[in-house]
Amino acid sequence: MSVLVVVECDGGEVKKSSLEVASYGSQVAQLLGTTATAVAVGEATEANLAKLGEQGITKVLYDAEPRLKDFVNGAYTKLIATAAQKEDSKVIVLANSNIGASVGSRLSVRLQASLATNVVELPKTDGGSFLVKRGAFSGKAFADVKLEGERKIIAVKKNSIEALHEAGKTAQVEGFSAQLTDADFADAPKQVVMQDQAGGILLPEADKVVSGGRGMKGPENWSLIEDLAKAIGAATACSKPVSDVDWRPHHEHVGQTGITVSPNLYIACGISGAIQHLAGVNSSKVIVVINKDPEAPFFKAADYGIVGDVFDVLPKLTQAVKELS
Amino acid sequence: MKFLVCISNVPDTTTKIAFTPDNKEFNKAGVQFVINPWDEYALTRAIELKEAQGGGTVTVLNVGEADTEPNIRKALAIGADDAIRVNAFPKDAFFVAQQIANVAKEGAYDVILMGKESIDYNGFQVHGMVGELLGIPTVAPAMKLDMSGNTATLEREIEGGKEIVQVNTPFVASCQQPMCEPRIPNMRGIMTARTKPLKVVEPIGDAPRTAVAEYALPPKKQGVKLIPAENAGELIKLLRNEAKVI
């Protein structure tokens, strides 16, 4: 019996959120007195998979079938279910990502497992029960959820667990075949289109985000946001009104019906802080608000604030970062 | 073509969240409930596709007690043809998925749509469970849905991009922006909704697999530390030395 960790890989690298998931899984394994095995999905290299030892993983199963490079719901579900059966895993841990949620929900039915998504802490296992803490009500509350039954699946929210790092430890990478057939690839994508990301940092994976609202006055002013983001290594984002009027693309919209982010640092520039926007960002660790209106509701949710004109303040911040380094 | 659209009844987005004194349940007192905003994308897109095809039906499904009927009627006013309410409190995602799968099987629906997740429980689970229970493909979360005969072309959001996926009916998709502009009911819709059929059925299936032991509110923020605009650079020092985030 081992804990099974699903690690998502892209372009040969293990995603940052999967390093957190691997760390979570190895700590659950320790709690249950067993080891953690990973199963890799996406395009991976053996050298990078072996490095999962640094997150406490002892073994990695890797199916080198080339059609697994892109996400295919049917094939990924079968691959992970086969790995779970091979390892006799009672606990499966994955990322609370679009892939994790798509596969996790299908797996829970296939393996007759209970499922908790959006999980933010390690489980509590006192008195035979298995409790996990998850975010609820769009970040406005938490729920302790009891997972029933013999098998459990946990989807871990990004940036809620610190990734372990024990330099030099390696995991054993083992070839593995889930005997996938053409039928398992029936829902394979016809085309995959990657979006341009400012500075190459993916918004859902980012641990720093600089975001702009209507106060930026127009798309031509976005270089101020991009300059600060580049200086501190952040992804860029925007509020809903901004993506609604096409100043910025939809994939940068954070909020209740956009992308939910939980970075270590969220800098909101010219965003008043409507409750729907807060719902998408309120689990960020540190929130900075820059707005010329001192009454902007966002200041109530902020840790640091500057009452001032974004056109004056943003260049000063970018300059201050450059002076630091 | 037969569309089944699953809707949840959720607290209005501006609701201040509070729980009963034992923290076991959400405190509904004084709270207005609305159709889950994500589900509105599913409902509107189903109606648009039906209209484009010049035929077919859109059935709305809700798992909930009698107090959800005003929002079911609202979905009928927006343009759904009929509705089914499974008469049960939605205990967890698996419980709800079983009810949807059962209704979908009996009604032989071609396309099953729902929102990406509900804004109260934020599970993002039901779509996959329904797909697996029925043994049909799931596309989640979908940003675009077009139909040509029995084949659907969808854009599915992945981290950093999108996949273009084609599936044949029957299938399940969970919907999100920018699929369509959600509709609001007009007066004619409100009048006709009163006479559209709303069937109530009893729940089936196995026990739920999860239970909420306790809810909690996040710790209160310390309050904002304001930095004068003329000293803006000071903020960067605080973020490095005090908050340790850059």
Coordinates of C-alpha atoms in Angstrom, one line a residue:
Chain A
M1 CA 0.0 0.0 0.0
S2 CA 1.5 3.3 -0.9
V3 CA 0.1 6.9 -1.4
L4 CA -0.2 7.6 -5.1
V5 CA 0.8 11.1 -6.2
V6 CA -0.2 12.4 -9.7
V7 CA 2.5 14.7 -11.1
E8 CA 1.7 16.9 -14.1
C9 CA 4.6 17.6 -16.4
D10 CA 5.0 20.0 -19.3
G11 CA 7.8 20.3 -21.7
G12 CA 9.8 17.8 -19.8
E13 CA 9.6 19.7 -16.4
V14 CA 7.4 18.8 -13.4
K15 CA 5.0 21.7 -12.8
K16 CA 5.5 23.8 -9.6
S17 CA 2.0 22.8 -8.3
S18 CA 3.0 19.2 -8.8
L19 CA 6.1 19.6 -6.6
E20 CA 3.7 20.9 -3.9
V21 CA 1.4 17.9 -4.5
A22 CA 4.4 15.5 -4.3
S23 CA 5.4 17.1 -1.0
Y24 CA 1.8 16.8 0.3
G25 CA 1.6 13.2 -0.7
S26 CA 4.9 12.2 0.9
Q27 CA 3.8 13.8 4.1
V28 CA 0.5 11.9 4.0
A29 CA 2.5 8.7 3.4
Q30 CA 4.6 9.4 6.5
L31 CA 1.5 10.1 8.5
L32 CA 0.1 6.7 7.4
G33 CA 3.4 4.8 7.9
T34 CA 4.0 4.1 4.2
T35 CA 5.8 5.4 1.1
A36 CA 4.7 7.7 -1.7
T37 CA 4.8 6.7 -5.4
A38 CA 4.2 9.2 -8.2
V39 CA 2.6 8.5 -11.5
A40 CA 3.7 11.1 -14.2
V41 CA 1.4 12.5 -16.8
G42 CA 2.4 14.8 -19.7
E43 CA 5.8 15.2 -21.3
A44 CA 8.5 14.3 -18.8
T45 CA 12.2 13.5 -18.7
E46 CA 13.6 10.6 -16.5
A47 CA 16.1 13.0 -14.9
N48 CA 13.4 15.5 -13.8
L49 CA 11.2 12.7 -12.5
A50 CA 14.1 11.2 -10.5
K51 CA 14.5 14.6 -8.8
L52 CA 11.0 14.1 -7.2
G53 CA 13.1 12.3 -4.6
E54 CA 13.7 15.8 -3.2
Q55 CA 10.0 16.1 -2.4
G56 CA 10.0 12.7 -0.6
I57 CA 8.8 10.5 -3.5
T58 CA 10.5 7.0 -3.5
K59 CA 9.3 5.7 -6.9
V60 CA 7.9 7.2 -10.1
L61 CA 5.8 5.3 -12.6
Y62 CA 6.2 6.6 -16.2
D63 CA 4.3 5.4 -19.2
A64 CA 6.2 6.8 -22.2
E65 CA 3.2 6.5 -24.7
P66 CA 3.7 9.6 -26.8
R67 CA 0.0 10.4 -27.1
L68 CA 0.0 11.2 -23.3
K69 CA 1.9 14.4 -24.0
D70 CA -1.3 16.4 -24.1
F71 CA -4.2 16.0 -21.7
V72 CA -6.7 13.2 -22.7
N73 CA -9.3 12.7 -20.0
G74 CA -10.1 9.0 -20.9
A75 CA -6.4 8.0 -21.2
Y76 CA -5.3 9.9 -18.1
T77 CA -8.1 8.4 -16.0
K78 CA -7.2 4.8 -17.0
L79 CA -3.5 5.4 -16.5
I80 CA -3.9 6.7 -13.0
A81 CA -6.6 4.1 -12.1
T82 CA -4.2 1.3 -13.3
A83 CA -1.3 2.8 -11.3
A84 CA -3.6 3.0 -8.2
Q85 CA -4.5 -0.6 -8.5
K86 CA -0.9 -1.7 -9.1
E87 CA 0.2 0.1 -6.0
D88 CA -2.9 -0.8 -4.0
S89 CA -3.2 2.9 -3.1
K90 CA -5.8 3.9 -0.6
V91 CA -5.0 7.6 -0.9
I92 CA -4.4 9.4 -4.2
V93 CA -3.2 13.0 -4.2
L94 CA -3.4 15.4 -7.3
A95 CA -3.4 19.1 -8.1
N96 CA -6.6 21.1 -7.9
S97 CA -6.0 22.1 -11.5
N98 CA -8.2 21.7 -14.6
I99 CA -6.5 18.3 -15.2
G100 CA -6.7 17.2 -11.6
A101 CA -10.4 18.1 -11.3
S102 CA -11.3 16.5 -14.6
V103 CA -9.5 13.2 -13.8
G104 CA -10.1 13.2 -10.0
S105 CA -13.8 13.3 -10.4
R106 CA -13.9 10.4 -12.9
L107 CA -11.4 8.4 -10.8
S108 CA -13.5 8.8 -7.7
V109 CA -16.4 7.0 -9.4
R110 CA -14.2 4.4 -11.0
L111 CA -12.3 3.5 -7.8
Q112 CA -15.3 4.1 -5.5
A113 CA -13.3 6.7 -3.6
S114 CA -14.4 9.7 -1.6
L115 CA -13.1 13.0 -3.1
A116 CA -12.2 16.4 -1.7
T117 CA -11.0 19.2 -3.9
N118 CA -9.5 22.7 -3.1
V119 CA -7.7 21.2 -0.1
V120 CA -5.4 23.6 1.8
E121 CA -3.9 21.6 4.7
L122 CA -2.5 18.1 5.5
P123 CA -5.2 15.7 6.7
K124 CA -6.1 15.1 10.4
T125 CA -6.4 11.4 11.2
D126 CA -7.3 11.4 14.9
G127 CA -9.7 8.7 16.2
G128 CA -9.9 6.8 12.9
S129 CA -11.5 9.6 11.0
F130 CA -9.9 11.3 8.0
L131 CA -10.5 15.1 7.9
V132 CA -9.3 17.5 5.3
K133 CA -9.6 21.3 5.3
R134 CA -10.8 22.8 2.0
G135 CA -11.8 26.3 0.8
A136 CA -15.5 27.0 0.3
F137 CA -17.9 29.9 -0.5
S138 CA -15.5 31.4 -3.0
G139 CA -12.7 31.8 -0.5
K140 CA -15.0 33.3 2.1
A141 CA -14.9 30.2 4.4
F142 CA -13.3 26.9 5.0
A143 CA -14.9 23.5 5.6
D144 CA -13.4 20.5 7.4
V145 CA -14.6 17.6 5.3
K146 CA -14.7 14.0 6.5
L147 CA -13.7 11.5 3.8
E148 CA -15.6 8.2 4.1
G149 CA -14.7 4.8 2.8
E150 CA -11.5 2.9 2.2
R151 CA -10.2 4.9 -0.7
K152 CA -9.7 8.7 -0.7
I153 CA -8.7 11.2 -3.4
I154 CA -7.4 14.7 -2.4
A155 CA -6.9 17.6 -4.8
V156 CA -4.5 20.1 -3.3
K157 CA -5.0 23.9 -3.9
K158 CA -2.0 25.6 -5.4
N159 CA 0.4 27.6 -3.2
S160 CA -1.2 26.2 0.0
I161 CA 1.6 23.7 0.8
E162 CA 5.2 24.5 0.9
A163 CA 7.2 22.3 -1.5
L164 CA 9.8 20.1 0.4
H165 CA 13.3 20.2 -0.9
E166 CA 15.9 17.7 0.3
A167 CA 18.7 18.3 -2.2
G168 CA 20.3 15.2 -3.8
K169 CA 17.7 12.6 -3.0
T170 CA 16.5 10.7 -6.0
A171 CA 13.4 8.7 -6.8
Q172 CA 13.6 5.4 -8.7
V173 CA 11.9 5.9 -12.2
E174 CA 10.1 2.8 -13.4
G175 CA 8.7 2.1 -16.8
F176 CA 5.0 1.3 -16.6
S177 CA 2.4 0.5 -19.2
A178 CA -1.4 1.0 -18.6
Q179 CA -2.0 -0.9 -21.8
L180 CA -3.8 2.1 -23.3
T181 CA -5.8 1.4 -26.5
D182 CA -7.0 3.7 -29.3
A183 CA -10.4 3.8 -27.5
D184 CA -8.8 5.4 -24.5
F185 CA -7.7 8.3 -26.8
A186 CA -11.2 8.9 -28.3
D187 CA -11.5 12.3 -26.6
A188 CA -7.9 13.4 -27.5
P189 CA -7.6 17.0 -28.5
K190 CA -7.6 17.9 -32.2
Q191 CA -5.4 20.9 -31.5
V192 CA -3.7 22.5 -28.5
V193 CA -3.2 26.3 -28.5
M194 CA -0.9 27.9 -26.0
Q195 CA -1.5 31.5 -25.0
D196 CA 1.1 34.2 -24.9
Q197 CA 2.0 34.8 -21.3
A198 CA 3.7 38.0 -20.2
G199 CA 7.2 37.0 -19.1
G200 CA 6.4 33.3 -19.7
I201 CA 4.8 32.9 -16.3
L202 CA 1.5 31.0 -16.2
L203 CA -1.1 32.9 -14.1
P204 CA -2.6 29.8 -12.4
E205 CA 0.9 28.6 -11.4
A206 CA 2.3 32.0 -10.5
D207 CA 3.4 32.8 -6.9
K208 CA 3.3 36.6 -7.6
V209 CA 0.6 38.4 -9.6
V210 CA 0.3 42.0 -10.7
S211 CA -3.2 42.8 -11.8
G212 CA -4.9 45.8 -13.4
G213 CA -8.5 47.2 -13.4
R214 CA -10.4 49.9 -15.0
G215 CA -8.3 52.5 -13.2
M216 CA -5.6 51.7 -15.8
K217 CA -7.8 53.6 -18.3
G218 CA -6.9 51.6 -21.4
P219 CA -4.9 48.7 -22.8
E220 CA -2.1 51.1 -24.0
N221 CA -1.1 51.7 -20.4
W222 CA -0.5 48.0 -19.6
S223 CA 3.2 48.3 -20.0
L224 CA 3.2 49.8 -16.5
I225 CA 1.7 46.5 -15.2
E226 CA 4.0 44.4 -17.3
D227 CA 7.2 46.3 -16.3
L228 CA 6.5 45.8 -12.6
A229 CA 5.5 42.1 -13.2
K230 CA 8.7 41.5 -15.1
A231 CA 10.9 43.2 -12.4
I232 CA 9.5 41.0 -9.6
G233 CA 9.0 37.8 -11.7
A234 CA 5.1 37.9 -11.6
A235 CA 2.3 36.9 -13.9
T236 CA -0.1 39.6 -15.1
A237 CA -3.9 39.5 -14.5
C238 CA -6.9 41.8 -14.8
S239 CA -10.4 42.3 -13.4
K240 CA -13.6 41.3 -15.2
P241 CA -14.6 44.7 -16.6
V242 CA -11.2 44.9 -18.3
S243 CA -11.6 41.5 -20.0
D244 CA -15.2 42.3 -20.9
V245 CA -14.1 45.3 -22.9
D246 CA -11.2 43.3 -24.4
W247 CA -8.4 45.4 -23.0
R248 CA -6.9 42.1 -21.9
P249 CA -7.7 38.5 -22.9
H250 CA -10.1 36.3 -20.9
H251 CA -7.4 34.0 -19.6
E252 CA -6.0 36.9 -17.5
H253 CA -9.4 37.6 -15.8
V254 CA -9.3 36.7 -12.1
G255 CA -12.4 36.7 -10.0
Q256 CA -15.5 34.7 -9.1
T257 CA -16.3 33.6 -12.6
G258 CA -12.7 33.9 -13.9
I259 CA -9.5 32.2 -12.7
T260 CA -9.1 31.8 -8.9
V261 CA -5.5 32.5 -7.8
S262 CA -3.8 32.1 -4.4
P263 CA -0.3 33.5 -4.9
N264 CA 2.0 34.7 -2.2
L265 CA 1.7 38.2 -3.5
Y266 CA -1.2 39.9 -5.3
I267 CA -0.8 43.5 -6.4
A268 CA -4.1 45.1 -7.5
C269 CA -3.6 48.3 -9.5
G270 CA -6.7 50.5 -10.1
I271 CA -9.1 47.8 -9.0
S272 CA -11.8 48.9 -6.6
G273 CA -12.4 45.4 -5.2
A274 CA -15.9 44.3 -6.0
I275 CA -16.9 41.3 -4.0
Q276 CA -16.8 39.1 -7.1
H277 CA -13.2 40.1 -7.7
L278 CA -12.2 39.5 -4.1
A279 CA -13.7 36.0 -4.4
G280 CA -11.0 35.1 -6.9
V281 CA -8.0 36.5 -5.0
N282 CA -8.8 36.6 -1.3
S283 CA -6.7 33.5 -0.5
S284 CA -3.6 35.3 -1.6
K285 CA -1.1 35.4 1.2
V286 CA -0.2 39.1 0.9
I287 CA -2.5 41.6 -0.9
V288 CA -1.3 45.1 -2.0
V289 CA -3.8 47.6 -3.3
I290 CA -2.9 50.8 -5.2
N291 CA -5.9 53.0 -5.9
K292 CA -6.5 56.8 -5.9
D293 CA -9.8 56.4 -4.1
P294 CA -9.2 56.0 -0.4
E295 CA -12.7 54.6 0.0
A296 CA -12.1 51.7 -2.4
P297 CA -13.4 48.5 -0.7
F298 CA -10.3 46.6 -1.7
F299 CA -8.3 48.4 1.0
K300 CA -10.3 46.5 3.7
A301 CA -8.9 43.2 2.3
A302 CA -5.4 44.5 1.8
D303 CA -2.2 44.0 3.8
Y304 CA -0.4 47.0 2.3
G305 CA -1.9 49.9 0.4
I306 CA -1.0 53.1 -1.4
V307 CA -3.6 55.8 -1.9
G308 CA -2.3 57.3 -5.2
D309 CA -2.4 57.5 -8.9
V310 CA -1.3 54.2 -10.5
F311 CA 0.4 56.1 -13.3
D312 CA 2.7 57.8 -10.8
V313 CA 3.1 54.9 -8.3
L314 CA 3.8 52.0 -10.7
P315 CA 7.0 53.4 -12.2
K316 CA 8.3 54.2 -8.7
L317 CA 7.7 50.6 -7.6
T318 CA 9.4 49.2 -10.7
Q319 CA 12.4 51.6 -10.2
A320 CA 12.6 50.5 -6.5
V321 CA 12.8 46.9 -7.4
K322 CA 15.6 47.6 -9.9
E323 CA 17.5 49.5 -7.2
L324 CA 17.2 46.5 -4.9
S325 CA 18.9 44.1 -7.3
Chain B
M1 CA -31.6 17.3 -29.7
K2 CA -32.3 17.0 -26.0
F3 CA -30.3 19.2 -23.7
L4 CA -30.2 18.6 -19.9
V5 CA -28.9 21.6 -18.0
C6 CA -28.1 21.1 -14.3
I7 CA -28.4 24.2 -12.0
S8 CA -27.6 24.8 -8.4
N9 CA -29.3 27.2 -6.0
V10 CA -26.6 29.2 -4.3
P11 CA -26.3 32.3 -2.0
D12 CA -26.2 35.6 -4.0
T13 CA -22.6 36.5 -4.8
T14 CA -22.6 39.5 -2.4
T15 CA -23.8 37.4 0.6
K16 CA -21.8 37.8 3.8
I17 CA -21.1 34.2 4.8
A18 CA -22.2 33.1 8.3
F19 CA -22.8 29.7 9.9
T20 CA -25.2 28.3 12.5
P21 CA -23.8 28.6 16.1
D22 CA -22.4 25.0 16.0
N23 CA -20.6 25.8 12.7
K24 CA -22.2 22.7 11.1
E25 CA -24.4 24.5 8.5
F26 CA -24.6 27.6 6.4
N27 CA -26.9 30.2 8.0
K28 CA -29.6 30.8 5.4
A29 CA -31.3 33.5 7.4
G30 CA -31.9 36.7 5.3
V31 CA -29.9 35.3 2.4
Q32 CA -31.1 35.6 -1.2
F33 CA -30.5 32.5 -3.4
V34 CA -29.7 32.8 -7.1
I35 CA -29.0 30.4 -10.0
N36 CA -25.3 29.6 -9.7
P37 CA -23.5 32.1 -12.0
W38 CA -21.5 29.4 -13.8
D39 CA -24.7 27.4 -14.5
E40 CA -26.1 30.5 -16.3
Y41 CA -23.5 30.0 -19.1
A42 CA -24.7 26.4 -19.5
L43 CA -28.3 27.3 -19.6
T44 CA -28.0 30.2 -22.0
R45 CA -25.7 28.2 -24.4
A46 CA -28.2 25.3 -24.4
I47 CA -31.0 27.7 -25.3
E48 CA -28.9 29.3 -28.1
L49 CA -28.0 25.9 -29.6
K50 CA -31.6 24.8 -29.5
E51 CA -32.7 28.0 -31.2
A52 CA -30.0 27.6 -33.9
Q53 CA -31.1 24.0 -34.6
G54 CA -34.7 25.1 -34.8
G55 CA -35.9 22.3 -32.6
G56 CA -35.2 20.1 -29.6
T57 CA -35.8 20.7 -25.9
V58 CA -33.9 22.2 -22.9
T59 CA -34.7 20.5 -19.6
V60 CA -33.5 22.1 -16.4
L61 CA -32.6 19.8 -13.5
N62 CA -32.0 20.8 -9.9
V63 CA -31.3 18.6 -6.9
G64 CA -32.9 20.5 -4.1
E65 CA -35.7 21.0 -1.7
A66 CA -38.9 22.9 -2.5
D67 CA -37.4 26.3 -1.7
T68 CA -35.3 26.1 -4.9
E69 CA -38.4 26.3 -7.1
P70 CA -38.3 30.1 -7.6
N71 CA -34.9 29.8 -9.3
I72 CA -36.1 26.8 -11.4
R73 CA -39.0 29.0 -12.6
K74 CA -36.4 31.7 -13.4
A75 CA -34.5 29.2 -15.6
L76 CA -37.8 28.4 -17.3
A77 CA -38.4 32.1 -17.8
I78 CA -35.0 32.5 -19.4
G79 CA -36.1 29.9 -22.0
A80 CA -35.9 26.3 -20.8
D81 CA -38.9 24.1 -21.9
D82 CA -39.5 22.1 -18.7
A83 CA -37.9 21.2 -15.4
I84 CA -37.2 18.4 -13.0
R85 CA -36.5 18.8 -9.3
V86 CA -35.0 15.9 -7.4
N87 CA -36.5 16.3 -4.0
A88 CA -33.5 16.2 -1.7
F89 CA -30.9 18.3 0.0
P90 CA -27.7 18.1 -2.1
K91 CA -25.6 16.2 0.4
D92 CA -22.3 16.0 -1.6
A93 CA -21.1 16.0 -5.1
F94 CA -21.3 12.2 -5.5
F95 CA -24.9 12.2 -4.2
V96 CA -25.9 15.0 -6.7
A97 CA -24.0 13.2 -9.6
Q98 CA -26.0 10.0 -9.0
Q99 CA -29.3 11.9 -9.3
I100 CA -28.2 13.7 -12.5
A101 CA -26.9 10.4 -14.0
N102 CA -30.2 8.7 -13.2
V103 CA -32.4 11.5 -14.7
A104 CA -30.0 11.6 -17.8
K105 CA -30.3 7.9 -18.3
E106 CA -34.1 7.8 -18.1
G107 CA -34.6 10.8 -20.4
A108 CA -31.9 9.7 -22.9
Y109 CA -30.5 13.3 -23.1
D110 CA -27.9 14.0 -25.9
V111 CA -26.0 16.9 -24.2
I112 CA -25.6 17.4 -20.4
L113 CA -24.4 20.8 -19.4
M114 CA -23.6 22.4 -16.1
G115 CA -21.4 25.2 -14.7
K116 CA -17.8 24.6 -13.9
E117 CA -18.5 24.6 -10.2
S118 CA -20.9 26.1 -7.7
I119 CA -19.9 29.3 -6.0
D120 CA -20.8 27.9 -2.6
Y121 CA -19.1 24.6 -2.4
N122 CA -16.6 25.1 -5.2
G123 CA -16.3 21.4 -5.8
F124 CA -15.6 21.2 -9.5
Q125 CA -16.5 17.5 -9.3
V126 CA -20.0 16.8 -10.5
H127 CA -19.3 16.8 -14.3
G128 CA -16.7 14.1 -14.2
M129 CA -18.7 11.9 -11.8
V130 CA -21.7 12.1 -14.1
G131 CA -19.6 11.3 -17.2
E132 CA -18.1 8.3 -15.5
L133 CA -21.4 7.0 -14.1
L134 CA -22.9 7.2 -17.6
G135 CA -19.7 6.0 -19.3
I136 CA -19.6 9.0 -21.7
P137 CA -16.9 11.7 -22.3
T138 CA -16.6 14.8 -20.1
V139 CA -15.1 18.1 -21.3
A140 CA -14.3 20.4 -18.3
P141 CA -14.1 23.3 -18.2
A142 CA -15.4 24.3 -21.6
M143 CA -15.1 27.9 -22.9
K144 CA -16.8 27.4 -26.2
L145 CA -19.3 24.8 -27.5
D146 CA -20.6 24.5 -31.1
M147 CA -22.7 21.6 -32.5
S148 CA -22.8 20.2 -36.0
G149 CA -25.2 17.3 -36.2
N150 CA -24.2 14.9 -33.4
T151 CA -20.7 16.2 -33.1
A152 CA -19.7 18.9 -30.7
T153 CA -16.5 21.0 -31.0
L154 CA -15.4 22.5 -27.7
E155 CA -12.6 24.6 -26.4
R156 CA -11.4 23.3 -23.1
E157 CA -9.3 25.4 -20.8
I158 CA -5.9 24.0 -19.8
E159 CA -3.3 25.8 -17.6
G160 CA -1.7 28.3 -20.1
G161 CA -3.8 27.5 -23.1
K162 CA -6.7 25.6 -24.6
E163 CA -7.5 22.3 -26.2
I164 CA -9.9 22.0 -29.2
V165 CA -11.8 18.8 -28.5
Q166 CA -14.4 17.0 -30.6
V167 CA -16.9 14.5 -29.1
N168 CA -20.0 12.8 -30.3
T169 CA -23.3 12.9 -28.3
P170 CA -24.0 11.9 -25.6
F171 CA -21.4 13.9 -23.6
V172 CA -21.1 16.1 -20.5
A173 CA -19.5 19.5 -20.4
S174 CA -19.0 22.0 -17.6
C175 CA -19.2 25.6 -18.8
Q176 CA -17.4 28.8 -18.0
Q177 CA -16.7 32.2 -19.5
P178 CA -16.5 33.3 -22.3
M179 CA -19.0 30.7 -23.7
C180 CA -21.9 33.2 -24.1
E181 CA -23.6 36.2 -22.6
P182 CA -26.0 34.9 -19.9
R183 CA -29.6 36.0 -20.6
I184 CA -32.0 37.5 -18.1
P185 CA -35.7 36.7 -18.2
N186 CA -38.1 39.1 -20.0
M187 CA -41.8 39.7 -19.1
R188 CA -43.1 37.2 -21.7
G189 CA -40.7 34.6 -20.4
I190 CA -41.8 35.2 -16.8
M191 CA -45.5 34.8 -17.8
T192 CA -45.0 31.6 -19.8
A193 CA -42.7 30.1 -17.1
R194 CA -45.7 29.8 -14.8
T195 CA -47.3 27.2 -17.0
K196 CA -44.3 25.2 -18.0
P197 CA -44.1 21.7 -16.5
L198 CA -42.0 21.2 -13.3
K199 CA -41.8 17.5 -12.3
V200 CA -40.7 16.5 -8.8
V201 CA -39.0 13.1 -8.4
E202 CA -37.6 11.3 -5.3
P203 CA -33.8 10.7 -5.0
I204 CA -32.1 7.3 -5.6
G205 CA -28.6 6.0 -5.2
D206 CA -26.0 5.3 -2.5
A207 CA -25.1 7.3 0.6
P208 CA -22.9 10.4 0.2
R209 CA -19.1 9.8 0.5
T210 CA -18.2 13.0 2.3
A211 CA -19.6 15.0 5.1
V212 CA -18.8 18.5 6.4
A213 CA -17.7 18.2 10.0
E214 CA -17.4 22.0 10.6
Y215 CA -17.2 25.3 8.8
A216 CA -14.9 28.1 9.7
L217 CA -14.3 31.7 8.6
P218 CA -10.8 32.8 7.6
P219 CA -8.8 34.7 10.3
K220 CA -9.5 38.4 10.2
K221 CA -7.0 40.6 8.4
Q222 CA -4.8 42.8 10.6
G223 CA -5.8 45.9 8.7
V224 CA -4.0 47.7 5.9
K225 CA -0.6 49.3 6.3
L226 CA -0.7 52.5 4.2
I227 CA 2.4 53.8 2.5
P228 CA 2.4 57.5 1.3
A229 CA 2.4 57.7 -2.5
E230 CA 5.4 59.9 -2.6
N231 CA 7.4 57.2 -0.8
A232 CA 6.0 54.4 -2.9
G233 CA 9.5 52.7 -3.1
E234 CA 9.2 52.0 0.6
L235 CA 6.6 49.4 -0.2
I236 CA 9.1 47.2 -2.1
K237 CA 11.4 47.2 1.0
L238 CA 8.5 46.2 3.2
L239 CA 7.5 43.4 0.8
R240 CA 11.1 42.1 0.9
N241 CA 12.1 42.6 4.5
E242 CA 8.8 42.4 6.4
A243 CA 6.4 40.2 4.3
K244 CA 9.3 38.3 2.7
V245 CA 7.4 37.8 -0.6
I246 CA 9.9 39.3 -3.1

